[in-house]
């Protein structure tokens, strides 16, 4: 069966960038940059993106394009003995997809709250109460989010994923610029901008590097099978090295824009107190609604913000679903439509279980983690670094760097080949071990990141 491909490298770049740009950019990056030294964090982050991130991304894209397969079967096509890496890479999206869709449901709910100008959304208790008390409604929104994703995936690579990215990415960019301009012109915002960009060496430590490493890894959608499955749709004549560079620029630019949307607004609201800024759900679902309602224009800004977050989240959700769907299609030879509907339903069922973790299933916890946190921990902090480590060792020491460089050279010179070789054999394995250790330790509160 001849696989679909993206129409050209621009289609691929937009699709891959729209996967990379997600909640990680919006709810983690600004917080980490502010906490870990501002400009110095940015610099370290960018260096990591163009070295370590570049290495892993080009590896995954090349594996996909070479084999023409999704993550589950790609590794065994190169070497049967290493097929287990494919299984690991396939498990990750299966774990992430359900809970990402639960969060997608929350985003729709918040959009609805803002557009209907319901100010109760800005109350401190609103978010917690919503999770605990309205599971039915949230499961409905979650269903909607999964249904949108599934419909686009049924549309296929060009007519579904590529088309959605071509429409939503420019919109996301325009809306982000609008919110950033609004936020940067609020009274008191300048302090926030300074806090974000001016290097603060006293806040910089080994932890900063670890945090930047973990963030970069997640933000570029690495070790989730995604870049393998998208790589398998990349036309052979498209320049792989240049495309990867553009995806990285796009993703980093949106992360910085997110910083400019969030940090100045939070600073203006809190009178310059950096402690008001937190990461994750709390920032997006508790702090920001409060900030928006304290500023005027809450209805407009809140709706625009949550629709842009929705665009960022749905395009990431597409990519994670495609990693699953393409793998199942390779393995069992079932049609795209059937596979997508079955996976969509399964995702919805598991997502419902995750949602109920805040309600009737709230007794299921491990080390105070809810079901959602447990899923997140197992995939992001454990299986992903292991997958990345195994991939680097496989390519660097068993399959050989030529497996990747031959593929890259099909469409032009591999300019950073030397850097790539040193990275994949020596440095990237060390980095992935560091990510594994630090993320496990920080989840259990042994170090704080
Ligand atoms: N890069 C994505 C983000 O920043 C990570 C991700 C991709 C998560 C796809 C889920 C699905 O949010």
PDB file of N, CA, C and O in Angstrom, residues 139-181:
ATOM      1  N   UNK A 139     -16.734  15.321  30.719  1.00  0.00           N
ATOM      2  CA  UNK A 139     -16.581  14.171  29.825  1.00  0.00           C
ATOM      3  C   UNK A 139     -17.208  14.511  28.470  1.00  0.00           C
ATOM      4  O   UNK A 139     -16.700  14.126  27.412  1.00  0.00           O
ATOM      5  N   UNK A 140     -18.283  15.280  28.480  1.00  0.00           N
ATOM      6  CA  UNK A 140     -18.896  15.739  27.226  1.00  0.00           C
ATOM      7  C   UNK A 140     -17.915  16.577  26.403  1.00  0.00           C
ATOM      8  O   UNK A 140     -17.722  16.351  25.205  1.00  0.00           O
ATOM      9  N   UNK A 141     -17.242  17.525  27.063  1.00  0.00           N
ATOM     10  CA  UNK A 141     -16.278  18.370  26.341  1.00  0.00           C
ATOM     11  C   UNK A 141     -15.087  17.545  25.851  1.00  0.00           C
ATOM     12  O   UNK A 141     -14.548  17.781  24.777  1.00  0.00           O
ATOM     13  N   UNK A 142     -14.701  16.593  26.695  1.00  0.00           N
ATOM     14  CA  UNK A 142     -13.596  15.727  26.306  1.00  0.00           C
ATOM     15  C   UNK A 142     -13.990  14.927  25.062  1.00  0.00           C
ATOM     16  O   UNK A 142     -13.197  14.748  24.138  1.00  0.00           O
ATOM     17  N   UNK A 143     -15.224  14.479  25.033  1.00  0.00           N
ATOM     18  CA  UNK A 143     -15.713  13.744  23.860  1.00  0.00           C
ATOM     19  C   UNK A 143     -15.604  14.624  22.611  1.00  0.00           C
ATOM     20  O   UNK A 143     -15.154  14.192  21.553  1.00  0.00           O
ATOM     21  N   UNK A 144     -15.993  15.871  22.782  1.00  0.00           N
ATOM     22  CA  UNK A 144     -15.949  16.803  21.655  1.00  0.00           C
ATOM     23  C   UNK A 144     -14.515  16.955  21.136  1.00  0.00           C
ATOM     24  O   UNK A 144     -14.258  16.931  19.932  1.00  0.00           O
ATOM     25  N   UNK A 145     -13.599  17.110  22.062  1.00  0.00           N
ATOM     26  CA  UNK A 145     -12.190  17.294  21.685  1.00  0.00           C
ATOM     27  C   UNK A 145     -11.677  16.063  20.928  1.00  0.00           C
ATOM     28  O   UNK A 145     -11.036  16.172  19.877  1.00  0.00           O
ATOM     29  N   UNK A 146     -11.981  14.879  21.458  1.00  0.00           N
ATOM     30  CA  UNK A 146     -11.529  13.646  20.803  1.00  0.00           C
ATOM     31  C   UNK A 146     -12.215  13.489  19.445  1.00  0.00           C
ATOM     32  O   UNK A 146     -11.599  13.036  18.475  1.00  0.00           O
ATOM     33  N   UNK A 147     -13.489  13.878  19.376  1.00  0.00           N
ATOM     34  CA  UNK A 147     -14.210  13.748  18.106  1.00  0.00           C
ATOM     35  C   UNK A 147     -13.590  14.657  17.033  1.00  0.00           C
ATOM     36  O   UNK A 147     -13.394  14.235  15.894  1.00  0.00           O
ATOM     37  N   UNK A 148     -13.238  15.894  17.415  1.00  0.00           N
ATOM     38  CA  UNK A 148     -12.573  16.799  16.455  1.00  0.00           C
ATOM     39  C   UNK A 148     -11.292  16.158  15.940  1.00  0.00           C
ATOM     40  O   UNK A 148     -11.015  16.121  14.745  1.00  0.00           O
ATOM     41  N   UNK A 149     -10.487  15.674  16.891  1.00  0.00           N
ATOM     42  CA  UNK A 149      -9.203  15.083  16.520  1.00  0.00           C
ATOM     43  C   UNK A 149      -9.438  13.924  15.554  1.00  0.00           C
ATOM     44  O   UNK A 149      -8.795  13.826  14.502  1.00  0.00           O
ATOM     45  N   UNK A 150     -10.380  13.041  15.920  1.00  0.00           N
ATOM     46  CA  UNK A 150     -10.613  11.843  15.110  1.00  0.00           C
ATOM     47  C   UNK A 150     -11.060  12.219  13.696  1.00  0.00           C
ATOM     48  O   UNK A 150     -10.585  11.662  12.710  1.00  0.00           O
ATOM     49  N   UNK A 151     -11.963  13.196  13.608  1.00  0.00           N
ATOM     50  CA  UNK A 151     -12.466  13.599  12.289  1.00  0.00           C
ATOM     51  C   UNK A 151     -11.332  14.068  11.378  1.00  0.00           C
ATOM     52  O   UNK A 151     -11.292  13.732  10.191  1.00  0.00           O
ATOM     53  N   UNK A 152     -10.427  14.856  11.944  1.00  0.00           N
ATOM     54  CA  UNK A 152      -9.318  15.362  11.128  1.00  0.00           C
ATOM     55  C   UNK A 152      -8.398  14.207  10.721  1.00  0.00           C
ATOM     56  O   UNK A 152      -7.946  14.136   9.578  1.00  0.00           O
ATOM     57  N   UNK A 153      -8.152  13.283  11.638  1.00  0.00           N
ATOM     58  CA  UNK A 153      -7.275  12.150  11.327  1.00  0.00           C
ATOM     59  C   UNK A 153      -7.902  11.267  10.238  1.00  0.00           C
ATOM     60  O   UNK A 153      -7.214  10.771   9.353  1.00  0.00           O
ATOM     61  N   UNK A 154      -9.209  11.106  10.280  1.00  0.00           N
ATOM     62  CA  UNK A 154      -9.893  10.344   9.228  1.00  0.00           C
ATOM     63  C   UNK A 154      -9.614  10.990   7.867  1.00  0.00           C
ATOM     64  O   UNK A 154      -9.443  10.320   6.855  1.00  0.00           O
ATOM     65  N   UNK A 155      -9.502  12.313   7.848  1.00  0.00           N
ATOM     66  CA  UNK A 155      -9.227  13.040   6.601  1.00  0.00           C
ATOM     67  C   UNK A 155      -7.879  12.708   5.969  1.00  0.00           C
ATOM     68  O   UNK A 155      -7.652  12.999   4.807  1.00  0.00           O
ATOM     69  N   UNK A 156      -6.970  12.111   6.744  1.00  0.00           N
ATOM     70  CA  UNK A 156      -5.692  11.670   6.181  1.00  0.00           C
ATOM     71  C   UNK A 156      -4.581  12.703   6.322  1.00  0.00           C
ATOM     72  O   UNK A 156      -4.760  13.748   6.958  1.00  0.00           O
ATOM     73  N   UNK A 157      -3.439  12.397   5.704  1.00  0.00           N
ATOM     74  CA  UNK A 157      -2.245  13.212   5.927  1.00  0.00           C
ATOM     75  C   UNK A 157      -2.387  14.599   5.288  1.00  0.00           C
ATOM     76  O   UNK A 157      -2.238  15.618   5.964  1.00  0.00           O
ATOM     77  N   UNK A 158      -2.697  14.616   3.982  1.00  0.00           N
ATOM     78  CA  UNK A 158      -2.769  15.937   3.329  1.00  0.00           C
ATOM     79  C   UNK A 158      -4.067  16.668   3.603  1.00  0.00           C
ATOM     80  O   UNK A 158      -4.072  17.844   3.937  1.00  0.00           O
ATOM     81  N   UNK A 159      -5.178  15.936   3.449  1.00  0.00           N
ATOM     82  CA  UNK A 159      -6.463  16.621   3.574  1.00  0.00           C
ATOM     83  C   UNK A 159      -6.882  16.816   5.018  1.00  0.00           C
ATOM     84  O   UNK A 159      -7.765  17.617   5.319  1.00  0.00           O
ATOM     85  N   UNK A 160      -6.278  16.067   5.933  1.00  0.00           N
ATOM     86  CA  UNK A 160      -6.626  16.207   7.342  1.00  0.00           C
ATOM     87  C   UNK A 160      -5.575  17.016   8.081  1.00  0.00           C
ATOM     88  O   UNK A 160      -5.725  18.217   8.322  1.00  0.00           O
ATOM     89  N   UNK A 161      -4.447  16.332   8.397  1.00  0.00           N
ATOM     90  CA  UNK A 161      -3.420  16.952   9.257  1.00  0.00           C
ATOM     91  C   UNK A 161      -2.813  18.207   8.621  1.00  0.00           C
ATOM     92  O   UNK A 161      -2.743  19.263   9.241  1.00  0.00           O
ATOM     93  N   UNK A 162      -2.392  18.059   7.348  1.00  0.00           N
ATOM     94  CA  UNK A 162      -1.696  19.191   6.726  1.00  0.00           C
ATOM     95  C   UNK A 162      -2.645  20.383   6.585  1.00  0.00           C
ATOM     96  O   UNK A 162      -2.282  21.524   6.888  1.00  0.00           O
ATOM     97  N   UNK A 163      -3.848  20.097   6.161  1.00  0.00           N
ATOM     98  CA  UNK A 163      -4.783  21.213   5.970  1.00  0.00           C
ATOM     99  C   UNK A 163      -5.086  21.909   7.298  1.00  0.00           C
ATOM    100  O   UNK A 163      -5.080  23.142   7.389  1.00  0.00           O
ATOM    101  N   UNK A 164      -5.319  21.121   8.348  1.00  0.00           N
ATOM    102  CA  UNK A 164      -5.603  21.729   9.654  1.00  0.00           C
ATOM    103  C   UNK A 164      -4.423  22.588  10.102  1.00  0.00           C
ATOM    104  O   UNK A 164      -4.600  23.712  10.592  1.00  0.00           O
ATOM    105  N   UNK A 165      -3.201  22.094   9.894  1.00  0.00           N
ATOM    106  CA  UNK A 165      -2.029  22.865  10.338  1.00  0.00           C
ATOM    107  C   UNK A 165      -1.874  24.142   9.525  1.00  0.00           C
ATOM    108  O   UNK A 165      -1.503  25.186  10.061  1.00  0.00           O
ATOM    109  N   UNK A 166      -2.147  24.051   8.221  1.00  0.00           N
ATOM    110  CA  UNK A 166      -2.007  25.242   7.377  1.00  0.00           C
ATOM    111  C   UNK A 166      -2.997  26.335   7.770  1.00  0.00           C
ATOM    112  O   UNK A 166      -2.744  27.516   7.569  1.00  0.00           O
ATOM    113  N   UNK A 167      -4.143  25.927   8.294  1.00  0.00           N
ATOM    114  CA  UNK A 167      -5.115  26.946   8.717  1.00  0.00           C
ATOM    115  C   UNK A 167      -4.826  27.417  10.152  1.00  0.00           C
ATOM    116  O   UNK A 167      -4.788  28.601  10.450  1.00  0.00           O
ATOM    117  N   UNK A 168      -4.613  26.450  11.043  1.00  0.00           N
ATOM    118  CA  UNK A 168      -4.551  26.808  12.464  1.00  0.00           C
ATOM    119  C   UNK A 168      -3.232  27.462  12.882  1.00  0.00           C
ATOM    120  O   UNK A 168      -3.224  28.327  13.761  1.00  0.00           O
ATOM    121  N   UNK A 169      -2.129  27.084  12.258  1.00  0.00           N
ATOM    122  CA  UNK A 169      -0.845  27.658  12.694  1.00  0.00           C
ATOM    123  C   UNK A 169      -0.759  29.173  12.457  1.00  0.00           C
ATOM    124  O   UNK A 169      -0.393  29.922  13.361  1.00  0.00           O
ATOM    125  N   UNK A 170      -1.116  29.647  11.248  1.00  0.00           N
ATOM    126  CA  UNK A 170      -1.091  31.113  11.072  1.00  0.00           C
ATOM    127  C   UNK A 170      -2.049  31.815  12.036  1.00  0.00           C
ATOM    128  O   UNK A 170      -1.703  32.852  12.613  1.00  0.00           O
ATOM    129  N   UNK A 171      -3.222  31.224  12.262  1.00  0.00           N
ATOM    130  CA  UNK A 171      -4.165  31.837  13.208  1.00  0.00           C
ATOM    131  C   UNK A 171      -3.567  31.903  14.608  1.00  0.00           C
ATOM    132  O   UNK A 171      -3.662  32.920  15.301  1.00  0.00           O
ATOM    133  N   UNK A 172      -2.947  30.810  14.996  1.00  0.00           N
ATOM    134  CA  UNK A 172      -2.326  30.748  16.327  1.00  0.00           C
ATOM    135  C   UNK A 172      -1.277  31.849  16.474  1.00  0.00           C
ATOM    136  O   UNK A 172      -1.205  32.542  17.490  1.00  0.00           O
ATOM    137  N   UNK A 173      -0.489  32.022  15.414  1.00  0.00           N
ATOM    138  CA  UNK A 173       0.570  33.022  15.453  1.00  0.00           C
ATOM    139  C   UNK A 173      -0.029  34.429  15.598  1.00  0.00           C
ATOM    140  O   UNK A 173       0.402  35.223  16.455  1.00  0.00           O
ATOM    141  N   UNK A 174      -1.052  34.711  14.804  1.00  0.00           N
ATOM    142  CA  UNK A 174      -1.656  36.054  14.850  1.00  0.00           C
ATOM    143  C   UNK A 174      -2.271  36.319  16.229  1.00  0.00           C
ATOM    144  O   UNK A 174      -2.052  37.365  16.845  1.00  0.00           O
ATOM    145  N   UNK A 175      -3.026  35.331  16.739  1.00  0.00           N
ATOM    146  CA  UNK A 175      -3.665  35.531  18.041  1.00  0.00           C
ATOM    147  C   UNK A 175      -2.618  35.670  19.144  1.00  0.00           C
ATOM    148  O   UNK A 175      -2.772  36.490  20.060  1.00  0.00           O
ATOM    149  N   UNK A 176      -1.529  34.908  19.040  1.00  0.00           N
ATOM    150  CA  UNK A 176      -0.497  35.013  20.080  1.00  0.00           C
ATOM    151  C   UNK A 176       0.134  36.396  20.061  1.00  0.00           C
ATOM    152  O   UNK A 176       0.382  36.984  21.128  1.00  0.00           O
ATOM    153  N   UNK A 177       0.395  36.910  18.870  1.00  0.00           N
ATOM    154  CA  UNK A 177       0.988  38.247  18.794  1.00  0.00           C
ATOM    155  C   UNK A 177       0.013  39.254  19.411  1.00  0.00           C
ATOM    156  O   UNK A 177       0.410  40.118  20.207  1.00  0.00           O
ATOM    157  N   UNK A 178      -1.276  39.117  19.100  1.00  0.00           N
ATOM    158  CA  UNK A 178      -2.260  40.061  19.640  1.00  0.00           C
ATOM    159  C   UNK A 178      -2.276  40.022  21.172  1.00  0.00           C
ATOM    160  O   UNK A 178      -2.220  41.068  21.835  1.00  0.00           O
ATOM    161  N   UNK A 179      -2.314  38.818  21.741  1.00  0.00           N
ATOM    162  CA  UNK A 179      -2.356  38.728  23.205  1.00  0.00           C
ATOM    163  C   UNK A 179      -1.052  39.245  23.807  1.00  0.00           C
ATOM    164  O   UNK A 179      -1.052  39.951  24.831  1.00  0.00           O
ATOM    165  N   UNK A 180       0.078  38.927  23.147  1.00  0.00           N
ATOM    166  CA  UNK A 180       1.369  39.388  23.675  1.00  0.00           C
ATOM    167  C   UNK A 180       1.430  40.921  23.671  1.00  0.00           C
ATOM    168  O   UNK A 180       1.898  41.528  24.642  1.00  0.00           O
ATOM    169  N   UNK A 181       0.942  41.537  22.616  1.00  0.00           N
ATOM    170  CA  UNK A 181       0.969  43.004  22.552  1.00  0.00           C
ATOM    171  C   UNK A 181       0.090  43.585  23.670  1.00  0.00           C
ATOM    172  O   UNK A 181       0.496  44.484  24.407  1.00  0.00           O
TER     173      UNK A 181
END
